[in-house]
Coordinates of C-alpha atoms in Angstrom, one line a residue:
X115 CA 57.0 112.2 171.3
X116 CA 54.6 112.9 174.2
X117 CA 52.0 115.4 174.0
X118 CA 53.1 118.3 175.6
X119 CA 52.5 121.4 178.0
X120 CA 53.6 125.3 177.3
X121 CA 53.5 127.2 180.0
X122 CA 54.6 130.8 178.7
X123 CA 55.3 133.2 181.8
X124 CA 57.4 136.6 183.0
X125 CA 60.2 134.6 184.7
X126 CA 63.4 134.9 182.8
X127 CA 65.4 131.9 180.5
X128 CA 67.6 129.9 182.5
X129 CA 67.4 127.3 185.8
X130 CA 66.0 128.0 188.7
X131 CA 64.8 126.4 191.6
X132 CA 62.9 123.5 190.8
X133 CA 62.4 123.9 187.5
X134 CA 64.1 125.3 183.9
X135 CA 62.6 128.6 181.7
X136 CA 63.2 127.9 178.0
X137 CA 63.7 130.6 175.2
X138 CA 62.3 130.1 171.6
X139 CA 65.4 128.5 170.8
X140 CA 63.7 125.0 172.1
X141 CA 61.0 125.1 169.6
X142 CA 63.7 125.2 166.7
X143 CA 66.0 122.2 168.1
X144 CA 65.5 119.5 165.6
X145 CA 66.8 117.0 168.0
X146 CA 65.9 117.4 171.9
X147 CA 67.8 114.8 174.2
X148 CA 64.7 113.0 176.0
X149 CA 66.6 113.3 179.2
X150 CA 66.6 117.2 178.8
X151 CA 63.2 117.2 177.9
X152 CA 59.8 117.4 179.6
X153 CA 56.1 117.5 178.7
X154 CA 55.9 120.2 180.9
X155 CA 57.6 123.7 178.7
X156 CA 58.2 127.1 181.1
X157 CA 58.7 129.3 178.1
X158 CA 59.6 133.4 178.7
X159 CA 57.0 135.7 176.8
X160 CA 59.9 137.5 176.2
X161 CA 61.7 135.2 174.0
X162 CA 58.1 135.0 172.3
X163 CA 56.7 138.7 172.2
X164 CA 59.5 141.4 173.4
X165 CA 59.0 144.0 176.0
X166 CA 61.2 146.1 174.4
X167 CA 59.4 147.4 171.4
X168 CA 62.6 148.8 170.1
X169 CA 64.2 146.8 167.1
X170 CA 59.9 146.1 165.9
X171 CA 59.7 149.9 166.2
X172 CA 62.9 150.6 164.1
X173 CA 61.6 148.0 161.4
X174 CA 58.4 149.8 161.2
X175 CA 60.4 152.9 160.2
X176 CA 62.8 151.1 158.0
X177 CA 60.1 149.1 155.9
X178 CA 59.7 153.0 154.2
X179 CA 62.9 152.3 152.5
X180 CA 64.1 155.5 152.7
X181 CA 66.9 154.6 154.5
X182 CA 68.5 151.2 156.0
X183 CA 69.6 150.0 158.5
X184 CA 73.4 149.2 159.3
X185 CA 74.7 145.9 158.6
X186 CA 74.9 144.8 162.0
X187 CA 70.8 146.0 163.0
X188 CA 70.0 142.0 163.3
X189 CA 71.7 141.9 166.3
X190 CA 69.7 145.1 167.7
X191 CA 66.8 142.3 168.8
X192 CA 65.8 142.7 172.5
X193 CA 63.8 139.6 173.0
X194 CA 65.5 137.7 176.4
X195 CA 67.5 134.6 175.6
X196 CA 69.0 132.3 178.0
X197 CA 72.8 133.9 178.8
X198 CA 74.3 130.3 179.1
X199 CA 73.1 129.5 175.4
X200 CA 74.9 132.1 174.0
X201 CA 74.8 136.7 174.2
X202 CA 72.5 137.1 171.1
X203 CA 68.9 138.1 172.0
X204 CA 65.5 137.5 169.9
X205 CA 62.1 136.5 170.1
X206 CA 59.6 134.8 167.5
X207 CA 58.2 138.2 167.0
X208 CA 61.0 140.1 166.1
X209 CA 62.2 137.2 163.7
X210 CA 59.2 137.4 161.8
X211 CA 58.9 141.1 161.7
X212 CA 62.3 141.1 160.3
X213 CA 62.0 138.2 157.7
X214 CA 59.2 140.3 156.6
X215 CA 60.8 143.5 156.2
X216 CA 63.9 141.8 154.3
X217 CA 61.1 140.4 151.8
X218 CA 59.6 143.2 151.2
X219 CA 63.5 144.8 150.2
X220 CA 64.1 141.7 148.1
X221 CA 60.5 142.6 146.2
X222 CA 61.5 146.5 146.0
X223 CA 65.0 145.6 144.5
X224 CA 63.6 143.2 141.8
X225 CA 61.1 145.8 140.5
X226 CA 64.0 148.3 140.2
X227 CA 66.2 145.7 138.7
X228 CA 63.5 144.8 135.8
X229 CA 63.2 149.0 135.4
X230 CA 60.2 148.9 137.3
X231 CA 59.1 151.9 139.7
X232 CA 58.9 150.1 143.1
X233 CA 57.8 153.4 144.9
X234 CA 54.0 152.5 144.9
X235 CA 54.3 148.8 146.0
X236 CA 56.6 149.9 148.6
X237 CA 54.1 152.0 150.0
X238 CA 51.6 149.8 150.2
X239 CA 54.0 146.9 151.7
X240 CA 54.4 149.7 154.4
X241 CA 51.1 150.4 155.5
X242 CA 50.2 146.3 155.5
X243 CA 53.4 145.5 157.1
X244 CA 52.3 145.3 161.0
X245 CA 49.7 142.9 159.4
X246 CA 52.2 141.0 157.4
X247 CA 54.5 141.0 160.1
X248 CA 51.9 139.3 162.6
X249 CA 50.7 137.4 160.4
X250 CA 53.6 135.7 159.5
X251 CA 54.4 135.3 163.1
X252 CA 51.2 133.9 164.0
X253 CA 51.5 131.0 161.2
X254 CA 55.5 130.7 162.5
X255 CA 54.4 130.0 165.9
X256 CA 51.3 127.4 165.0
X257 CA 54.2 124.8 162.9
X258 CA 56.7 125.4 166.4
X259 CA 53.8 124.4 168.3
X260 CA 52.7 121.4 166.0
X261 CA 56.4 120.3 165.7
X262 CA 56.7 119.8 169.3
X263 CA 53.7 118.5 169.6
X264 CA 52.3 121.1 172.3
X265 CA 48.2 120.7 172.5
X266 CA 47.7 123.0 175.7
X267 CA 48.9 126.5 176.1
X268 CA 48.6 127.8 179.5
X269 CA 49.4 131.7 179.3
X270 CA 50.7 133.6 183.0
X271 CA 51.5 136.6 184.1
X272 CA 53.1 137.9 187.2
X273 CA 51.4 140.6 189.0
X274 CA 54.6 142.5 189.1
X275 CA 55.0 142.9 185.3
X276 CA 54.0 146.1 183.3
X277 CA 50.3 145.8 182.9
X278 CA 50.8 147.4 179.3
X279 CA 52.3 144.3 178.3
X280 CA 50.9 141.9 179.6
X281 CA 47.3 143.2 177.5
X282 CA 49.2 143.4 174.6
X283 CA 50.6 139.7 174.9
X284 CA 47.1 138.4 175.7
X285 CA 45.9 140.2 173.3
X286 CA 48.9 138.6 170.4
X287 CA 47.6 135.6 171.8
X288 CA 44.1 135.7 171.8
X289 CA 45.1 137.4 167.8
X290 CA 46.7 134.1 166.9
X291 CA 44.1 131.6 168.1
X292 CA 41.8 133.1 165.7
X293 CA 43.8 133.0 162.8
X294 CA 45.0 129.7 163.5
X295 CA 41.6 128.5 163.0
X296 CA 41.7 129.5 159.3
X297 CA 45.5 128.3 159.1
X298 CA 45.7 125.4 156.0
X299 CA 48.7 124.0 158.8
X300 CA 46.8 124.5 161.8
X301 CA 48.2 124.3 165.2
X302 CA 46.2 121.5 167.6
X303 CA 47.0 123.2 170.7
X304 CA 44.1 124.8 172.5
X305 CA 44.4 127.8 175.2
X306 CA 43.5 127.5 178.6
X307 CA 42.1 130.3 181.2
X308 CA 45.1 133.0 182.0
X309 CA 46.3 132.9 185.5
X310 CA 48.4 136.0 186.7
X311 CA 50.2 135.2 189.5
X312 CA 52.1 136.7 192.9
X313 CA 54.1 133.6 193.0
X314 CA 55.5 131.0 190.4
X315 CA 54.5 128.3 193.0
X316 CA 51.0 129.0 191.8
X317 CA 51.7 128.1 188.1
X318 CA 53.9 125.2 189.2
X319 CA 50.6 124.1 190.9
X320 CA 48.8 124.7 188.0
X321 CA 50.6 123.4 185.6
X322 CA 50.7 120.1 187.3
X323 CA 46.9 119.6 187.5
X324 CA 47.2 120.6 183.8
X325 CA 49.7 118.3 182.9
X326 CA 47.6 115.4 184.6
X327 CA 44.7 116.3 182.0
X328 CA 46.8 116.1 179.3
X329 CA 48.0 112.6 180.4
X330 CA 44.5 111.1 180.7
X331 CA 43.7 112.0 177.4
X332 CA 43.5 109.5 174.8
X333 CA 46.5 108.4 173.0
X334 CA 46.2 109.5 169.5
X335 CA 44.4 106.7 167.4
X336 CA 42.5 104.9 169.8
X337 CA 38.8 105.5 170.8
X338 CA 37.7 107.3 173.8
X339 CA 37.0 105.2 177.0
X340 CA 32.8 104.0 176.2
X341 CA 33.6 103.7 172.4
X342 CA 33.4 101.1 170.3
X343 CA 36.5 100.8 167.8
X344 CA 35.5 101.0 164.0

């Protein structure tokens, strides 16, 4: 597998014209037909980090355990998915925030079933959890990365998006390539320079000179061009 290019940006999953935007559901295909596939991955932040802060939000309430959630709440995720893939939505985020939470339920109902008092643990679980949550998100998205072999992210942003937003995905970002440092299963890809653009012809441009970098890289194994081999 090729070394690859993510391009995460604010146009929606699907095709359009002249090129594809992926959801998150690419990075957990085992299998991806190399005639589907590119070096070059338009990825939606949404599928990644959600605008709509609503089912995080609800978790956040929820991790109290004073009440739950109906059995249906999964399906209450508002990351954007690509419609022609299926009608349930998600992102990375949300999917970690909510693997979280049910861990933290699983803990709390086997310290009640050994006659244990989960009350204090529970509260603690709550204050930590946005930490938790991230956290585990962070380390989620570093083994996608590595398992698609992706070594350059280049993060956009239209001009046209919510400028709320698009901080607080820079910021997510900017969060994870500093933990990722410390990760034991780091990812290898590095982040380049933002660019926030007017039109996606500008990141198609971009992307392309970026893609032509990666390409003139070394192939993994052999010595840089000057040298010598061991």
């Amino acid at each position: 597998m090729n070394n690859k290019l993510l391009v995460l940006c604010d146009e929606l999953p699907g095709e359009h014209d002249g090129y594809t935007v992926k959801d998150s559901r690419y990075f957990k295909q085992i299998y991806v037909d190399p005639a589907e596939d590119s070096d070059r991955i338009f990825m939606c932040w949404d599928s990644i980090i959600p605008e709509d802060r609503a089912f995080i939000n609800a978790l956040m309430h929820y991790v109290r355990l004073t009440e739950f959630p109906e059995p249906g709440f999964f399906l209450d995720q508002r990351g954007a998915m690509d419609p022609a893939s299926g009608t349930i939505r998600g992102s990375l985020q949300e999917e970690s925030y909510l693997n979280t939470y049910n861990g933290i339920v699983t803990r709390a109902l086997q310290l009640a079933k050994a006659g244990e008092d989960p009350t204090g643990e529970v509260l603690d679980y709550a204050v930590q959890y946005p930490f938790l949550a991230n956290s585990r998100f962070y380390e989620y998205f570093s083994k996608l990365l590595n398992d698609k072999c992706v070594i350059r992210i280049l993060p956009t942003f239209s001009n046209k998006s919510d400028r709320n937003i698009t901080f607080y995905r820079a910021k997510m970002l900017e969060a994870w390539q500093s933990q990722n440092q410390f990760m034991d299963e780091k990812a290898a890809a590095q982040v380049l320079p933002t660019i926030c653009y007017d039109s996606f012809g500008e990141v198609l441009e971009k992307s392309v000179d970026e893609l032509l970098k990666i390409y003139s890289l070394p192939l993994w194994g052999e010595p840089e061009q000057g040298t010598p081999a061991k």
